[in-house]
CSV table of C-alpha atoms in Angstrom, one decimal:
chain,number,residue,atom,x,y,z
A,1,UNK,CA,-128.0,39.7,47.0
A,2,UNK,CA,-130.6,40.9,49.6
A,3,UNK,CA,-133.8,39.3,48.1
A,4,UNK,CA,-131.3,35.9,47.7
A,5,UNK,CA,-130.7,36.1,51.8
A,6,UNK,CA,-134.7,37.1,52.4
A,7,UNK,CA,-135.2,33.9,49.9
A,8,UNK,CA,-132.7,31.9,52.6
A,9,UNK,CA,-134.3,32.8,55.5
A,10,UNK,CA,-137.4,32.4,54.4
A,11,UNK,CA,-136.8,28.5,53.9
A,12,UNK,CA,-135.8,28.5,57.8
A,13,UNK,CA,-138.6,28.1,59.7
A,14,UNK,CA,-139.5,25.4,57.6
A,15,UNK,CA,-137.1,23.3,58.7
A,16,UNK,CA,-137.5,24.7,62.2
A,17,UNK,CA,-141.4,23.7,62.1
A,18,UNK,CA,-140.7,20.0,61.6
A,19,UNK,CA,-138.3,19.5,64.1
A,20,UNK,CA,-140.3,21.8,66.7
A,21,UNK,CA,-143.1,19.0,65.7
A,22,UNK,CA,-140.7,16.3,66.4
A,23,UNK,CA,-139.6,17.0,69.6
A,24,UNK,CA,-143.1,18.1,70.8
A,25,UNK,CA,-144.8,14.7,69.6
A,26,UNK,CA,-141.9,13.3,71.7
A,27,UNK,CA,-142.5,15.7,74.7
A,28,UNK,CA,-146.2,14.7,74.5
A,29,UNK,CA,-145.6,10.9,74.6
A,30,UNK,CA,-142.9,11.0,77.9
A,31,UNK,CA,-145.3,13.9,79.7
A,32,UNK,CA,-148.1,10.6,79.6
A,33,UNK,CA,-145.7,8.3,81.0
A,34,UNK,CA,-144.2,10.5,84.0
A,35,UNK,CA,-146.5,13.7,86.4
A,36,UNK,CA,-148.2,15.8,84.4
A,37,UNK,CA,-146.3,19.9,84.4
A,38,UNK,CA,-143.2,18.1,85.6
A,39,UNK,CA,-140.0,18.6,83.4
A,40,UNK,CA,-137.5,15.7,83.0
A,41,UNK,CA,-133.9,16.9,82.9
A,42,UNK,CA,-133.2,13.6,80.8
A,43,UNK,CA,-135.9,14.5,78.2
A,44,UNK,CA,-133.2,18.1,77.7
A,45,UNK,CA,-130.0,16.8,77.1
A,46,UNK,CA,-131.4,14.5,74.7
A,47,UNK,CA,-132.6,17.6,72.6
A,48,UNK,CA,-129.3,19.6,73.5
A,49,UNK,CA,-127.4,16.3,72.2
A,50,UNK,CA,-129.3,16.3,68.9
A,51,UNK,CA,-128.3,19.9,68.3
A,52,UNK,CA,-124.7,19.3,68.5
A,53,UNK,CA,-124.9,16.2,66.4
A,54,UNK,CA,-124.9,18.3,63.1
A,55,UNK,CA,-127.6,19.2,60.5
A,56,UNK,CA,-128.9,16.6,57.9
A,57,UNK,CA,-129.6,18.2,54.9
A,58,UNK,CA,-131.0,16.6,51.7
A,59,UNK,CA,-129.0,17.3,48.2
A,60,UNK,CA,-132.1,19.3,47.2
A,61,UNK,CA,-132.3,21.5,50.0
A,62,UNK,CA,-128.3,22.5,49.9
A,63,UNK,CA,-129.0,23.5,46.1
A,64,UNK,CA,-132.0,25.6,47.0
A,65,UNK,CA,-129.7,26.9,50.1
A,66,UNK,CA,-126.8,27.6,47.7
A,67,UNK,CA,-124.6,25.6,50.7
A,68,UNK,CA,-121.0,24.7,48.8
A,69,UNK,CA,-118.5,21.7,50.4
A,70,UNK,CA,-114.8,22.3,49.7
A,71,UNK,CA,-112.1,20.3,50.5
A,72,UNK,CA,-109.5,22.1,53.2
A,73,UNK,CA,-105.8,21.8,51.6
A,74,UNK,CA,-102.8,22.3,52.4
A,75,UNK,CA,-100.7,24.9,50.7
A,76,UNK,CA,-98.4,28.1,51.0
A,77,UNK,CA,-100.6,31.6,51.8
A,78,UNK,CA,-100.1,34.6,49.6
A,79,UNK,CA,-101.8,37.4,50.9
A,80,UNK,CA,-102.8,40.1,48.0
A,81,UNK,CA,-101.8,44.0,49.0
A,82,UNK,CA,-103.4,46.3,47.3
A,83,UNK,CA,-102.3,50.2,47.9
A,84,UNK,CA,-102.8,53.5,45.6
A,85,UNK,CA,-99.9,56.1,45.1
A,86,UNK,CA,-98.5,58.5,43.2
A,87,UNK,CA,-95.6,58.8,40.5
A,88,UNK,CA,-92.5,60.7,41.3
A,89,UNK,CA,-89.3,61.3,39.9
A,90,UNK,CA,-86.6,58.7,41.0
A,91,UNK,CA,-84.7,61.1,42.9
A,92,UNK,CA,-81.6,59.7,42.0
A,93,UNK,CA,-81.8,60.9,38.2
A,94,UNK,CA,-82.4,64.2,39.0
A,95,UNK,CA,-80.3,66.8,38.9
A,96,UNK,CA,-80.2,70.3,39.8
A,97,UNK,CA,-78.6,72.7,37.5
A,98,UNK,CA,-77.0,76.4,38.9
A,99,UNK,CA,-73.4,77.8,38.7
A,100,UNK,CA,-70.6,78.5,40.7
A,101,UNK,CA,-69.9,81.7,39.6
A,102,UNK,CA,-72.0,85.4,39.6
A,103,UNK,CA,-73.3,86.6,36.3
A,104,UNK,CA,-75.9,87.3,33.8
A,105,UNK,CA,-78.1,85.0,31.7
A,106,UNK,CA,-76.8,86.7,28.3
A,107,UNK,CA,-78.9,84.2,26.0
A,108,UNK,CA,-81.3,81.0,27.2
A,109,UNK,CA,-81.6,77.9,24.8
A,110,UNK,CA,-84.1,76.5,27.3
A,111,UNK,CA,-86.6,78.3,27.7
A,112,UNK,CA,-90.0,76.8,29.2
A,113,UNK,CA,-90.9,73.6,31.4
A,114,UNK,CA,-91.1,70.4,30.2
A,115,UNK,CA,-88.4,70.3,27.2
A,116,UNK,CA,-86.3,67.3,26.8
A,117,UNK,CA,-82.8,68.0,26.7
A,118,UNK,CA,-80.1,65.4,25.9
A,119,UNK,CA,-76.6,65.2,28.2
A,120,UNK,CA,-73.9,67.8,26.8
A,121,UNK,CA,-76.7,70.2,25.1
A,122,UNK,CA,-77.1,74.0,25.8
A,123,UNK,CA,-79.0,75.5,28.7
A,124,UNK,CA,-77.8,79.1,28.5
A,125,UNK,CA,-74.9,81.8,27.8
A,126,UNK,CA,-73.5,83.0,31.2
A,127,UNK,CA,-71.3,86.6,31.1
A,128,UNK,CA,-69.5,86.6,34.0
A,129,UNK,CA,-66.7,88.9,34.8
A,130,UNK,CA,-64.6,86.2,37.1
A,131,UNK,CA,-64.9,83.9,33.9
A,132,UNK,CA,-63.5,86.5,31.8
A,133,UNK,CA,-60.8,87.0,34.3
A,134,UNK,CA,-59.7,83.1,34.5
A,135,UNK,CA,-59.8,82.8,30.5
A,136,UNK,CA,-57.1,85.9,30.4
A,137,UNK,CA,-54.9,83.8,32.9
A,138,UNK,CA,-55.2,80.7,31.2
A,139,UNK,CA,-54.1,82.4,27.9
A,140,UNK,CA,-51.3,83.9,29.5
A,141,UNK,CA,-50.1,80.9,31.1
A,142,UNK,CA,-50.1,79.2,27.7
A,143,UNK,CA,-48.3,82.5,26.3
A,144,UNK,CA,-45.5,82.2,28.8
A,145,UNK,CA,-45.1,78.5,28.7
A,146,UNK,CA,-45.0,78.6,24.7
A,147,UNK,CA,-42.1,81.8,25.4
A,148,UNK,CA,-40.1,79.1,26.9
A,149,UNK,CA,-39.7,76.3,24.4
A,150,UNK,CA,-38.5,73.2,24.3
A,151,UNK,CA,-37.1,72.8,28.4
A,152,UNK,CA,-39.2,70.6,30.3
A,153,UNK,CA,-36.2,70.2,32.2
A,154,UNK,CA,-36.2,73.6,33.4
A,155,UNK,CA,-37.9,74.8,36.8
A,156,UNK,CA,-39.6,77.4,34.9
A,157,UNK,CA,-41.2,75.1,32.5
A,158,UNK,CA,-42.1,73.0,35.3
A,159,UNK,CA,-43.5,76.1,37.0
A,160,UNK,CA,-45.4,77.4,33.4
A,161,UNK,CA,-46.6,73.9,33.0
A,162,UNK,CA,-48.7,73.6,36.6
A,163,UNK,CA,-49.8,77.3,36.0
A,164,UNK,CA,-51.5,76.3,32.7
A,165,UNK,CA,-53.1,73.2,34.8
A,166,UNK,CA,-54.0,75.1,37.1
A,167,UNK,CA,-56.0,77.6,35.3
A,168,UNK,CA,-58.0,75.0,33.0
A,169,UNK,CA,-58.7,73.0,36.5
A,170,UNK,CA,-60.4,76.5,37.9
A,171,UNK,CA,-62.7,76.8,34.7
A,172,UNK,CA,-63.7,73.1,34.8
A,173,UNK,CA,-64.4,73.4,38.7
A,174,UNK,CA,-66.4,75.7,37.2
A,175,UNK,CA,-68.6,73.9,34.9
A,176,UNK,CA,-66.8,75.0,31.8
A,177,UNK,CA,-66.2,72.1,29.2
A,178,UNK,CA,-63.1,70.9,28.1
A,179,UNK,CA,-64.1,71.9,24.2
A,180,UNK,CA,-64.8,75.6,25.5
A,181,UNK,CA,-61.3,75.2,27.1
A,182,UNK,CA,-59.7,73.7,24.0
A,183,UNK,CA,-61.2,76.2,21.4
A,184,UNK,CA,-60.0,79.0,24.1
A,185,UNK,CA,-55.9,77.9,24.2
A,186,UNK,CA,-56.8,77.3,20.1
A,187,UNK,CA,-58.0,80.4,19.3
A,188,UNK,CA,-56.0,82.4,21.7
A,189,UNK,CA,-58.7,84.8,21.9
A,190,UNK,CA,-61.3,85.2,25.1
A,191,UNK,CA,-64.8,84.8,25.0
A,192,UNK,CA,-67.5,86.9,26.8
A,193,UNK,CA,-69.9,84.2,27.4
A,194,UNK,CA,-69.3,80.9,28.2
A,195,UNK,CA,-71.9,77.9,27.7
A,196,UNK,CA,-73.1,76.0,30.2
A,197,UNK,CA,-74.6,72.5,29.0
A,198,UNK,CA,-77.1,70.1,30.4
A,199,UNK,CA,-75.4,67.4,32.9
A,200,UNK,CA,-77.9,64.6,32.3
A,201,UNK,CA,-80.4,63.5,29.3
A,202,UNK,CA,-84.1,64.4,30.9
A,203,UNK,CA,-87.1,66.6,31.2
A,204,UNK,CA,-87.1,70.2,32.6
A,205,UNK,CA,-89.4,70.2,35.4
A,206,UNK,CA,-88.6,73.2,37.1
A,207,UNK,CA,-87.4,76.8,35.3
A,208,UNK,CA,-86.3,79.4,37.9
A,209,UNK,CA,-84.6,81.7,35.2
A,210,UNK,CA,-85.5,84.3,32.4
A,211,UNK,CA,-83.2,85.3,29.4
A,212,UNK,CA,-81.1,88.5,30.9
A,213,UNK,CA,-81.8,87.6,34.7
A,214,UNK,CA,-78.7,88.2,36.6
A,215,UNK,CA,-77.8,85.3,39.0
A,216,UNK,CA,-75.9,84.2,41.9
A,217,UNK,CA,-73.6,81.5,42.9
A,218,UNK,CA,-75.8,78.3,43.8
A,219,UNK,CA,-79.0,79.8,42.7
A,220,UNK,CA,-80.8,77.0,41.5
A,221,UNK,CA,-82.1,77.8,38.0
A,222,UNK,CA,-83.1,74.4,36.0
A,223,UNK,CA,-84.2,70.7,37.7
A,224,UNK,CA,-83.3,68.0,35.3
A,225,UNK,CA,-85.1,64.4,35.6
A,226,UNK,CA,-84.1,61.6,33.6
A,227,UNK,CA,-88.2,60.0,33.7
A,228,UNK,CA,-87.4,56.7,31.7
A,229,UNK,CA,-87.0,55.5,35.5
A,230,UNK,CA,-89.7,56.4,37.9
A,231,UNK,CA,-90.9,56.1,41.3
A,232,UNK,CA,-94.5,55.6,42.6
A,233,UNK,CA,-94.5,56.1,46.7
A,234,UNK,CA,-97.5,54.4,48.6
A,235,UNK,CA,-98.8,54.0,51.3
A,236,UNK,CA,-98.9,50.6,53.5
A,237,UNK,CA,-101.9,49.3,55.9
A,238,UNK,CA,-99.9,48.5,59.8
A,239,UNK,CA,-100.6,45.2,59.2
A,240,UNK,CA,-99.8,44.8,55.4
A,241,UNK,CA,-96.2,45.6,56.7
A,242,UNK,CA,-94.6,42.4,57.8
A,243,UNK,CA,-96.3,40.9,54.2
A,244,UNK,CA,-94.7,43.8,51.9
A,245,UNK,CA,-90.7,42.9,51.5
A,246,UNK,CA,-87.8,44.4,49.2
A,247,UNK,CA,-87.3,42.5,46.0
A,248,UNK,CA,-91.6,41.9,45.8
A,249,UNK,CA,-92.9,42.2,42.0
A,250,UNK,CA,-96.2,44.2,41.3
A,251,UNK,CA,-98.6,45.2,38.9
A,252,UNK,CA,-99.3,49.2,38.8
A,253,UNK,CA,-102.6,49.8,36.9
A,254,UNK,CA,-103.4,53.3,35.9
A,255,UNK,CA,-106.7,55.2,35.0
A,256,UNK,CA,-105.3,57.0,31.9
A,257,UNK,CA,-104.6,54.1,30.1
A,258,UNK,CA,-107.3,51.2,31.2
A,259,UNK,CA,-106.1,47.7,30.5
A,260,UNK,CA,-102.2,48.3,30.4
A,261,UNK,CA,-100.6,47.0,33.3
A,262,UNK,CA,-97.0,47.7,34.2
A,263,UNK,CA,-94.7,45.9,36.2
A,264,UNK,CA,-92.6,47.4,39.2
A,265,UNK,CA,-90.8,46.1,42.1
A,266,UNK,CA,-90.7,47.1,45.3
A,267,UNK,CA,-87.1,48.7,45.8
A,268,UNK,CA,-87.3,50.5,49.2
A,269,UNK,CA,-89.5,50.5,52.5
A,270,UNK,CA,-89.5,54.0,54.4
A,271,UNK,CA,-88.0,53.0,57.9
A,272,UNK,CA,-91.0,55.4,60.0
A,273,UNK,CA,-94.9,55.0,59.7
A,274,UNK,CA,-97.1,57.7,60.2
A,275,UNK,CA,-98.5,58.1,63.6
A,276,UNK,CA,-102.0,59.4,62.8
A,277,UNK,CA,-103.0,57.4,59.4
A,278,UNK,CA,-101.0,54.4,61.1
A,279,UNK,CA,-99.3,53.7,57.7
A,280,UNK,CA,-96.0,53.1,56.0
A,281,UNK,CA,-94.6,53.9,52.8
A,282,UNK,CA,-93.3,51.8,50.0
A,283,UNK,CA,-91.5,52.7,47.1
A,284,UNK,CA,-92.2,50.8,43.6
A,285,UNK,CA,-89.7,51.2,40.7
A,286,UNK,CA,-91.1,51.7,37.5
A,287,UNK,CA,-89.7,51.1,33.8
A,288,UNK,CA,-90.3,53.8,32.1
A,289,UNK,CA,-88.7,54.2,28.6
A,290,UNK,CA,-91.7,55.8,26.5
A,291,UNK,CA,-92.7,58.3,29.0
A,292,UNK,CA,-95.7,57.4,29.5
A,293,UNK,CA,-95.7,57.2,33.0
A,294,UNK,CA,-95.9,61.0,34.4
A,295,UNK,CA,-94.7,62.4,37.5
A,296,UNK,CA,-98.1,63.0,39.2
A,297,UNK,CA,-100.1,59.8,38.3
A,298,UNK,CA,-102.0,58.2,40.8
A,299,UNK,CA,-102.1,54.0,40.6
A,300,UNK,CA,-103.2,51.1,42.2
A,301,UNK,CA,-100.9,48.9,42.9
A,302,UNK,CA,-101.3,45.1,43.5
A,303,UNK,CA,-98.4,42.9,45.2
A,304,UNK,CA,-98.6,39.1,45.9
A,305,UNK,CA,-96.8,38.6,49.3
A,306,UNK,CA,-96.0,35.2,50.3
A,307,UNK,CA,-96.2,34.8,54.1
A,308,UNK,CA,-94.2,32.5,54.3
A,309,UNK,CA,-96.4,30.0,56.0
A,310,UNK,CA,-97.5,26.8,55.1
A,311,UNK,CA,-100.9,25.1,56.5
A,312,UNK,CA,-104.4,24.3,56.2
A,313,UNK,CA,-106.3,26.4,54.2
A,314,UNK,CA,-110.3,26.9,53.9
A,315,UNK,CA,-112.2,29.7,52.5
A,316,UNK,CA,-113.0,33.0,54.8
A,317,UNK,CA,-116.4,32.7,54.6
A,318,UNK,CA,-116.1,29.1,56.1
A,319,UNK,CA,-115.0,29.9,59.2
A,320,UNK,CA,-117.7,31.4,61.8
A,321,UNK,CA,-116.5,33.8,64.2
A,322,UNK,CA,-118.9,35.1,66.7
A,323,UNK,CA,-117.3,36.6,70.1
A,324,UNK,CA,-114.4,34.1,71.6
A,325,UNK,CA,-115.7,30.7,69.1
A,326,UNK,CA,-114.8,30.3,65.5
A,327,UNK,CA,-116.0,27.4,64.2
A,328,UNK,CA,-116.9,25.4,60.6
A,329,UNK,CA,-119.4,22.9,59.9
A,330,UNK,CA,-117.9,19.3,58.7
A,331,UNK,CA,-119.2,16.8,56.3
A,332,UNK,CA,-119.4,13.4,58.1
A,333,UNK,CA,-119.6,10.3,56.6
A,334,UNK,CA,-123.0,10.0,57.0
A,335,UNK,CA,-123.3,13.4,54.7
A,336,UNK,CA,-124.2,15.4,58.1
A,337,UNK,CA,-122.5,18.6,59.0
A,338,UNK,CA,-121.3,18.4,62.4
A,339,UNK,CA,-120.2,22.1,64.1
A,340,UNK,CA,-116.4,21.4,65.1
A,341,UNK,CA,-114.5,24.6,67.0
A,342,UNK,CA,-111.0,25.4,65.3
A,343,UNK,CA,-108.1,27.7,65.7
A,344,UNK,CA,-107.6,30.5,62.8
A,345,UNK,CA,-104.3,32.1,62.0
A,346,UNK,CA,-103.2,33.8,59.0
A,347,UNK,CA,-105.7,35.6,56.6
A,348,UNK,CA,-105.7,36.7,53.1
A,349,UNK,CA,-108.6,38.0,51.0
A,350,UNK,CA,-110.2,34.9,50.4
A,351,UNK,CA,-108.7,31.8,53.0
A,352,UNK,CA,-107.8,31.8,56.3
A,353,UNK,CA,-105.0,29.1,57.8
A,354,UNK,CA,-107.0,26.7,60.3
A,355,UNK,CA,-104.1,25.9,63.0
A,356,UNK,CA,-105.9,23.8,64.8
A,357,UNK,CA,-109.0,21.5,64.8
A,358,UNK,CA,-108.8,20.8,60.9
A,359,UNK,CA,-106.7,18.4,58.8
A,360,UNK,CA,-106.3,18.7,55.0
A,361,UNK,CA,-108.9,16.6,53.1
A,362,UNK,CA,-111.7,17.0,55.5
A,363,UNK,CA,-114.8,18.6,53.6
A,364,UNK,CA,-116.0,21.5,55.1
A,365,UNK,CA,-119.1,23.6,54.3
A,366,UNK,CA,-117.5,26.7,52.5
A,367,UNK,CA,-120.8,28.9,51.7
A,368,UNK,CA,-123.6,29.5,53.8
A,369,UNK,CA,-122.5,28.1,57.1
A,370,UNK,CA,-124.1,30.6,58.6
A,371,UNK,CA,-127.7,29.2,58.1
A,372,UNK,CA,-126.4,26.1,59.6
A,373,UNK,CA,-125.0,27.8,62.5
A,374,UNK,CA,-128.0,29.5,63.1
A,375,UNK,CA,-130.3,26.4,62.5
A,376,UNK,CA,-127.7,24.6,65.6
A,377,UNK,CA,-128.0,27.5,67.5
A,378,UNK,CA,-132.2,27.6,67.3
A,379,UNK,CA,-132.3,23.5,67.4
A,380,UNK,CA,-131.0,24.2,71.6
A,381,UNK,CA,-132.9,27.0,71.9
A,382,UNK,CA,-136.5,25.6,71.0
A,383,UNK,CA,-135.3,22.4,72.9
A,384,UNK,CA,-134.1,24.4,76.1
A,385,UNK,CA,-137.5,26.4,75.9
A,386,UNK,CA,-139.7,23.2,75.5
A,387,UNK,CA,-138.3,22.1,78.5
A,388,UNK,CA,-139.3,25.4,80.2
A,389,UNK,CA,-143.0,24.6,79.1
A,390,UNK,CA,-143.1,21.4,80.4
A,391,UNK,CA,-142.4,22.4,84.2
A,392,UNK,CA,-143.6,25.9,84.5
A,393,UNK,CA,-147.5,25.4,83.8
A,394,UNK,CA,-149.5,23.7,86.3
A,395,UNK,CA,-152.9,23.5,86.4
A,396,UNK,CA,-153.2,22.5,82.7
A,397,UNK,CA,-152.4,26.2,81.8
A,398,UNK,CA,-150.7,26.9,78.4
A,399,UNK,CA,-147.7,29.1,78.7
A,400,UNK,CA,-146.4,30.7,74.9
A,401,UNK,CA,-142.6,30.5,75.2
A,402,UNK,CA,-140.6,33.5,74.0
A,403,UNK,CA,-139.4,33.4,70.4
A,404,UNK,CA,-135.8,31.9,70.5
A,405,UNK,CA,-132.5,34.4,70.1
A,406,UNK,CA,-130.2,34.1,67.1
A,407,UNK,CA,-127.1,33.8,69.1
A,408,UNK,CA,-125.8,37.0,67.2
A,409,UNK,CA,-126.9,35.5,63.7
């Protein structure tokens, strides 16, 4: 790319040379008609005029120069966000499993991280002295409500009836299923461990417990993610905000598996933005049935954001900003491109929305402006300076003049 811009410029001066002949031959033929080493203003702004009458160039030369005329349109803008993150868990299929009740982890089914578990299958045995205690009550009341036969009528019944409730609503508060509770009034007999079961089909992602470990009420002891759902949280540009809404598909790319894209959509967008990395965040949910998506991934993500704006259009590299002027180059319909200054609005990756000074169907110079912005820019110079050699010398001195500025190009 370097040796193609060296090639460019190279091809400059060319140009320059002729019309630096041009206007000298011209200078020369006034300077006999009027006082010799005095400058006529007229003689300027007829070279300042020519420079802001646009650049001829021949068919040839704009191959050679790579320049490329597009057409502005009109159309909608989509501006293209790209942002990395990193996979969670969706927090709302995890769970946290621990028991209400002291005990001791008498045997573990579960035992390291990352087994899959289905919903209803066992974690561990728990002994626990208060579960012993509420299985003898529960038998009990199922003893004396039995002793009283047939009289639901009866206050006692009544009374025997809510005291059997009552005890099989204490062991399912305590995470006791109602088969342990039906095998226990079956059998009539109490057990010294009960089962506790997994609430959720998932992954174990955490293990906080050992086989024999005694444990406390609300110790948390397993975490439980269901990972056919996933989240991947990134982070959001301050001005990639307003384009990132709810509802937005995109396309998460990974390194582990090159090629594969998978879809998302943007579900939530954190309501703070960091105050030092001046970003947001964005959550993307992610379809996830074969597992292949891991919490801990890192993607790229890629969402098309309609801004919701509809205008003129033309490339980026069309328009020429340098300090307070942006400006493109216009094909007339004499084929010269004529410098015209326009207001930009919205900008995506590759156009930018031309507010004002631009109507759809105008052909505009869409690569390499920039060599005909700096050829405008030189054409004033070397007139301005000719001028300055006409009055300055006197005495038929030659003055060189200085070599002309690029304007910032």
């Amino acid at each position: 790319m370097r040796t193609e811009i060296l090639a460019l410029a190279a091809l400059l001066p060319v140009a320059f040379a002729t019309g630096c002949d041009r206007d000298r031959a011209e200078a020369g033929n006034h300077s006999s008609q009027a006082d010799p080493g005095v400058a006529t203003r007229d003689s300027g702004l007829a070279a300042a005029d020519r420079a802001t009458q646009g650049v001829a160039v021949s068919a040839e030369e704009r191959s050679r120069l790579g320049i490329v005329v597009v057409t502005a349109e009109s159309r909608e803008l989509v501006r293209e966000v790209r942002l990395v993150g990193r996979v969670t868990p969706a927090e709302t299929a995890s769970r946290t499993v621990t028991t209400k009740v002291d005990g001791f982890v008498e045997r573990l089914y579960v035992d390291f991280t990352g087994r899959a578990v289905r919903q209803g299958e066992p974690l561990f045995e728990l002994y626990s002295p208060m579960l012993v205690a509420a299985q003898q009550e529960l038998l009990l009341a199922v003893r004396l409500r039995g002793s009283l036969g047939a009289a639901p009528s009866s206050e006692a019944a009544q009374n025997a009836d809510s005291l059997v409730a009552a005890s099989r609503r204490r062991l399912e508060y305590w995470d006791i299923s109602a088969d342990q509770i039906a095998e226990l009034e079956r059998s009539g007999a109490v057990r010294r461990t009960m089962t506790l079961r997994a609430p959720v089909n998932g992954v174990v992602l955490q293990k906080n417990v050992v086989q024999g470990q005694a444990i406390m009420a609300g110790t948390p002891l397993l975490q439980i993610a269901d990972l056919s759902t996933v989240w991947l949280e990134a982070d959001v540009f301050e001005n990639d905000l307003s384009a990132v809404r709810v509802g937005l598909p995109a396309d998460v790319s990974f390194d582990a598996y090159p090629g594969d894209v998978v879809r998302g959509r943007v579900t939530y967008l954190y309501p703070t933005v960091d105050p030092v990395a001046r970003t947001g965040r964005v959550r993307i949910e992610l379809s996830n049935p074969a597992g292949r998506v891991r919490p801990g991934l890192f993607g790229t993500v890629r969402i098309r954001a309609p801004l919701m704006v509809r205008g003129v259009v033309i490339p980026r590299q069309a328009a020429l900003v340098t300090g307070d002027r942006q400006l493109v180059f216009v094909e007339d319909s004499a084929g010269r491109f004529v410098p015209r200054l326009v207001t930009l609005g919205f900008e995506t990756d590759s156009l930018v929305e031309v507010l004002r000074g631009l109507r759809a169907g105008e052909r505009v110079v869409g690569a390499a402006a920039f060599l005909l912005d700096a050829e405008s820019n030189l054409g004033a110079a070397l007139a301005a300076m000719a001028g300055m050699d006409m009055g300055g010398g006197s005495g038929g001195g030659r003055r060189s003049a200085p070599r002309p500025a690029r304007n910032g190009h």
